[in-house]
Structures are given as C-alpha cells and as structure tokens.
C-alpha cells in the first residue's frame, strides 16, 4: 500500500498503479483522450497532465505513484498547459456525446477550425477520416492489442481493406469521429422519399443500449420507446430480429445433428465470418450455413410476410449494435434479404434529427409480427446462440437442461460445457472476442469441440462497434444483465414457441430442406 495525496486529500494507492488509476479509485476524474482502461497506456495525447508537489507537470497515464507523492489535478495553470496541447483540435473532430470531451470543452476552446473533412479510406462498414484524427493511436491499439487483427497502418491509421474484419472496435475506442461507421441514413431517407413501404427490424442488443444516448443509465431496457420512435419516423412495420433468432436456433440445431464436419462454428457474427474468410479459409466448411437472425428475419419479411399482406416494394432496414452488419448485407448470397443496416448510434441520431422527445415516447408499444413473438433475445450477449441450440437439443431429446459453462484455464474469453444427447457426449464452447477465437484456432484446441459459438466483440453484441461508446467492461455487463432480464421465457425453448410451429407448418415445411433450406441457409466465399 502506498500513501499519497491527491488534491490535498490523503489516500492509498497500490504498487504499480499510475496516477490516472490511483485517481480513478478515488473517483477523481482526469480528462484524457488516448487513455483508456481497456487498452495499454501510450502517453500520446498529453491531456492528462497533473501537477506534483514539487511544481513539475507530468502525464498521469505514464507516471507511476510513489510513496508520499502529492498530486494536484485541479490547478488552474494545468488547463492553460493542456489548452496549448489541445488548441489544434476543433470541436467537430470530437465526439460531442462523450463525457470526456464535454469535460474537456468546458475548459478548452479551440482557436481555429481545421477545415473541411477529407475521407481517407473506407470499407463497407467503417470510414477513416484523416482530417479528424488526433493521432492518439486508440484505433490502432484496439485493432491490434484487443482484437489481434492489425488492419490499420500505424503511421497514418489508414485501413487495409483486405485485412479488416469490420468489427468496429476501432470506432468504439476512437475518442473523436475520425473512425466511424459508414452512414446509411441517406439510403433509408431515399427509400422513404420514393414511396417504398419501409419495414424495420431491431437486433436484440439495441433495446438495452439505445436509451444511453438519451442520458439513461447503461443497460436501461427501452423496447417500447424504441418501437414507438420508429413508428413516429414513418416505418410502416416494426419487427423484432429475435423472430429470426428463433428460426436460427431451429435450423442450426438441426444442421448440427446431421453434420459430419465438426466442430460446427456459428456464423451469425459477420466479423467472425470475415475473419475465417480472410485468415482461415480452410475452415469455411466448418461454419454453419444457417443464416444470421438478421438475414433470416429479412428473408421471411420479404417473402412470407410480403406475400401474405400483398406488399410490393418493401424495403427492409436493420438496426443493430454492429458495424459488420453493413458489410454482411452486401454479401451477394443474401443481398435481397436486408436493404440497409444502421447502427444503434445512427438510429439515435435519427431520433434527434426527427426532434422526437425521448421521455414522452410510449414505453409499452409492441412489435408487429410475421407470425408471433420471437423469444431468443439472449443472442445479444455472449453465449446466447450456444445456449439456444443446447436448450433446443435437450428439449428434443428429453434431457433436463442443467448446463453450467466453465472457464477454460489459460484461455481468456473461452468457456466450455458438455451435454449428453442420444448417448453421445457433445462438447460446446463459447468464445467471446475475436482474439480468443484466433488463439483457439492457432492452438488447434478447436478440434476438441463439437459446437463453437464465436462473437468478435468481447462480451458479444451488447458490446458491438455500433453501440453508444463506452469501454468499461463493468458497465457493458449491465447491458448483458438487462438482456437476461428481458428473456422471460428462459426456462422454455423455441420448441414451445407456437409462432415457430405456425411458420414451419404454414409456410416453410421441415427445417433444413426445401423452402427452409432455400430461404434460411447461405454459403461463404471459398
Ligand atoms: Fe447481434 Fe444477431 S445477436 S449478431 O450481436 O446471431 O448485430 O443484438 O442482431 O443477426 O439475433 C448484432 C445483436 C443480432 C443477428 C441476432 C445473431
Ligand atoms: Fe481493425 Fe476491426 Fe477497425 Fe477493421 S473494424 S480496422 S479489424 S478494429
């Protein structure tokens, strides 16, 4: 234990802590741009300067605490010094919704504008705008240190399109708007303007994060308000992607039972599919061919629902927590399923632009349905897909569902469990984060499993690259908890959902064959 003083208040730090961490433990906020507790410190932006008892100024992120250290974070001369560092940045480059930036800009006023934005590189999902970059290196570090990908050039941060998997981690960690999603709002407004019938579907994770953009606590559930906002904007039908998730469980579980190539990897995370196609194409035959819930919901709306309601010209919009979904909808194999993919942030921006008052939205509004409610909202958090499939299998074979996932030693982000179905032991794994998946594949440990769920973003879609920007995992857990609270049918399986029975009997036939195979399965780029 190391006794120190911050702003004349005695406190205790621990060996190895830097000043930023010691202050955070005492709930003392030190403004910074490049400092982020989920990434290693780099001491780039220079904003986190503090004064020591001897009058010297140091960067809090890269200075370790020492016994008896006196630290001042509130000295007015610090603001002038930071301002000198900061003067080159204009407010338009900074993400105005970030509390860090709000705090900074109450003290620092930029003195000149840096001119018009110039787009430098872009993929199907993300855009990097060099003119808005403050060279903090957060995007680079998120891509290489957190995701283990390394698709950004260190010197100019341009994106290597061939290497990028579109996960959006670089966007989450960018403290400005230099790294951002490729906006698709104009595409949507065009559809409205030419008189298309516009339907919208919401991914599971949006309902536990959208409210954050309107000042509500992380993990606030806002399903009704989200639906109500969409109706106010003029969306004719508002669907729930969980309906497609229930169908994904049906198809994926049945595919698993008949598969020779094991393990079967999930393929509903488009970042992971990109990763396999770019870095391990030999594993493509191990991916489930079942489409993602987004694509399945789109396919059922455009075929079954449109036919039933005699609708022509239907335009389907997906709102999700993910930047890679923008990339997924451009795949030629599923190109007709979904026309436009927005992030949670873009949908929040639309609510603001339509001047919709969040607090007065109806929180009891309900989804339209194709054939009945979807249940599997748990897809939105890591483990949801594997759990859905296992519950289905246990119910089908009359095995009690008593599953507990255990952490795999020395493999951060990997959990495993075993169930016995029809006399056979089946090993399931949940892989949270693309760097864990890379490890699993490199060590060939994946060959010991029968079924592996992979989500590219650590903790799953709740932590997607299109979500309101927060990087503290402790807070993101609140979103996962909220997902579990919504999941009111936790003890049931999709086999109990009468909507599924209806849609298979009335329309699709049997899982995995005929129309179900044609509409609900896909292929990948060899
Ligand atoms: Fe996800 Fe999905 S769970 S990928 O994170 O499987 O985006 O929320 O919509 O498709 O359901 C994202 C979230 C989805 C899909 C679902 C899956
Ligand atoms: Fe790297 Fe993901 Fe950003 Fe692509 S989207 S540059 S893979 S962090």
Coordinates of N, CA and C and ligand atoms in Angstrom, one line a residue, residues 123 126 139 142-144 147 149-152 159 163-171 179 323, ligand 2:
X123 N -14.2 1.0 -45.7 CA -14.6 -0.3 -46.1 C -16.1 -0.3 -46.3
X126 N -16.8 0.8 -42.2 CA -16.2 1.9 -41.5 C -15.5 2.9 -42.4
X139 N -7.4 3.7 -32.1 CA -7.9 2.8 -33.1 C -6.9 1.7 -33.4
X142 N -6.7 -0.7 -30.4 CA -7.9 -1.5 -30.3 C -7.8 -2.7 -31.3
X143 N -7.4 -2.3 -32.5 CA -7.4 -3.3 -33.6 C -6.3 -4.4 -33.3
X144 N -5.1 -3.9 -32.9 CA -4.0 -4.9 -32.7 C -4.0 -5.5 -31.3
X147 N -8.2 -6.8 -30.5 CA -8.8 -7.7 -31.4 C -7.7 -8.6 -32.1
X149 N -6.0 -8.1 -34.7 CA -6.1 -8.1 -36.2 C -5.0 -7.3 -36.9
X150 N -4.8 -6.1 -36.5 CA -3.7 -5.3 -37.1 C -4.0 -4.9 -38.6
X151 N -5.3 -4.4 -38.8 CA -5.6 -3.9 -40.1 C -5.4 -2.4 -40.4
X152 N -4.9 -1.7 -39.4 CA -4.6 -0.3 -39.5 C -3.1 0.0 -39.7
X159 N -6.9 2.2 -43.3 CA -7.4 0.9 -43.1 C -6.9 0.0 -44.3
X163 N -7.5 -6.7 -44.9 CA -7.3 -7.3 -43.6 C -8.4 -7.1 -42.6
X164 N -9.2 -6.0 -42.8 CA -10.2 -5.5 -41.8 C -11.3 -6.5 -41.8
X165 N -11.8 -6.8 -40.6 CA -13.0 -7.7 -40.5 C -14.3 -6.9 -40.1
X166 N -14.2 -5.6 -40.1 CA -15.3 -4.7 -39.9 C -15.9 -4.8 -38.5
X167 N -15.2 -5.2 -37.5 CA -15.7 -5.4 -36.2 C -16.1 -4.1 -35.5
X168 N -15.4 -3.0 -35.9 CA -15.7 -1.7 -35.3 C -15.1 -1.4 -34.0
X169 N -14.2 -2.2 -33.5 CA -13.5 -1.9 -32.3 C -12.8 -0.6 -32.4
X170 N -12.2 -0.3 -33.5 CA -11.5 1.0 -33.7 C -12.5 2.2 -33.6
X171 N -13.7 2.0 -33.9 CA -14.7 3.1 -33.8 C -15.1 3.3 -32.3
X179 N -12.7 7.8 -36.8 CA -13.1 6.5 -37.2 C -14.5 6.3 -36.9
X323 N -21.1 -2.9 -36.6 CA -20.7 -2.2 -37.8 C -20.6 -3.3 -39.0
Ligands
LIG2 FE1 -9.4 -3.3 -37.1 FE2 -11.9 -4.1 -36.6 FE3 -11.3 -1.5 -37.1 FE4 -11.2 -3.3 -39.0 S1 -13.0 -2.6 -38.0 S2 -9.7 -1.7 -38.6 S3 -10.5 -5.1 -37.9 S4 -10.6 -2.7 -35.3

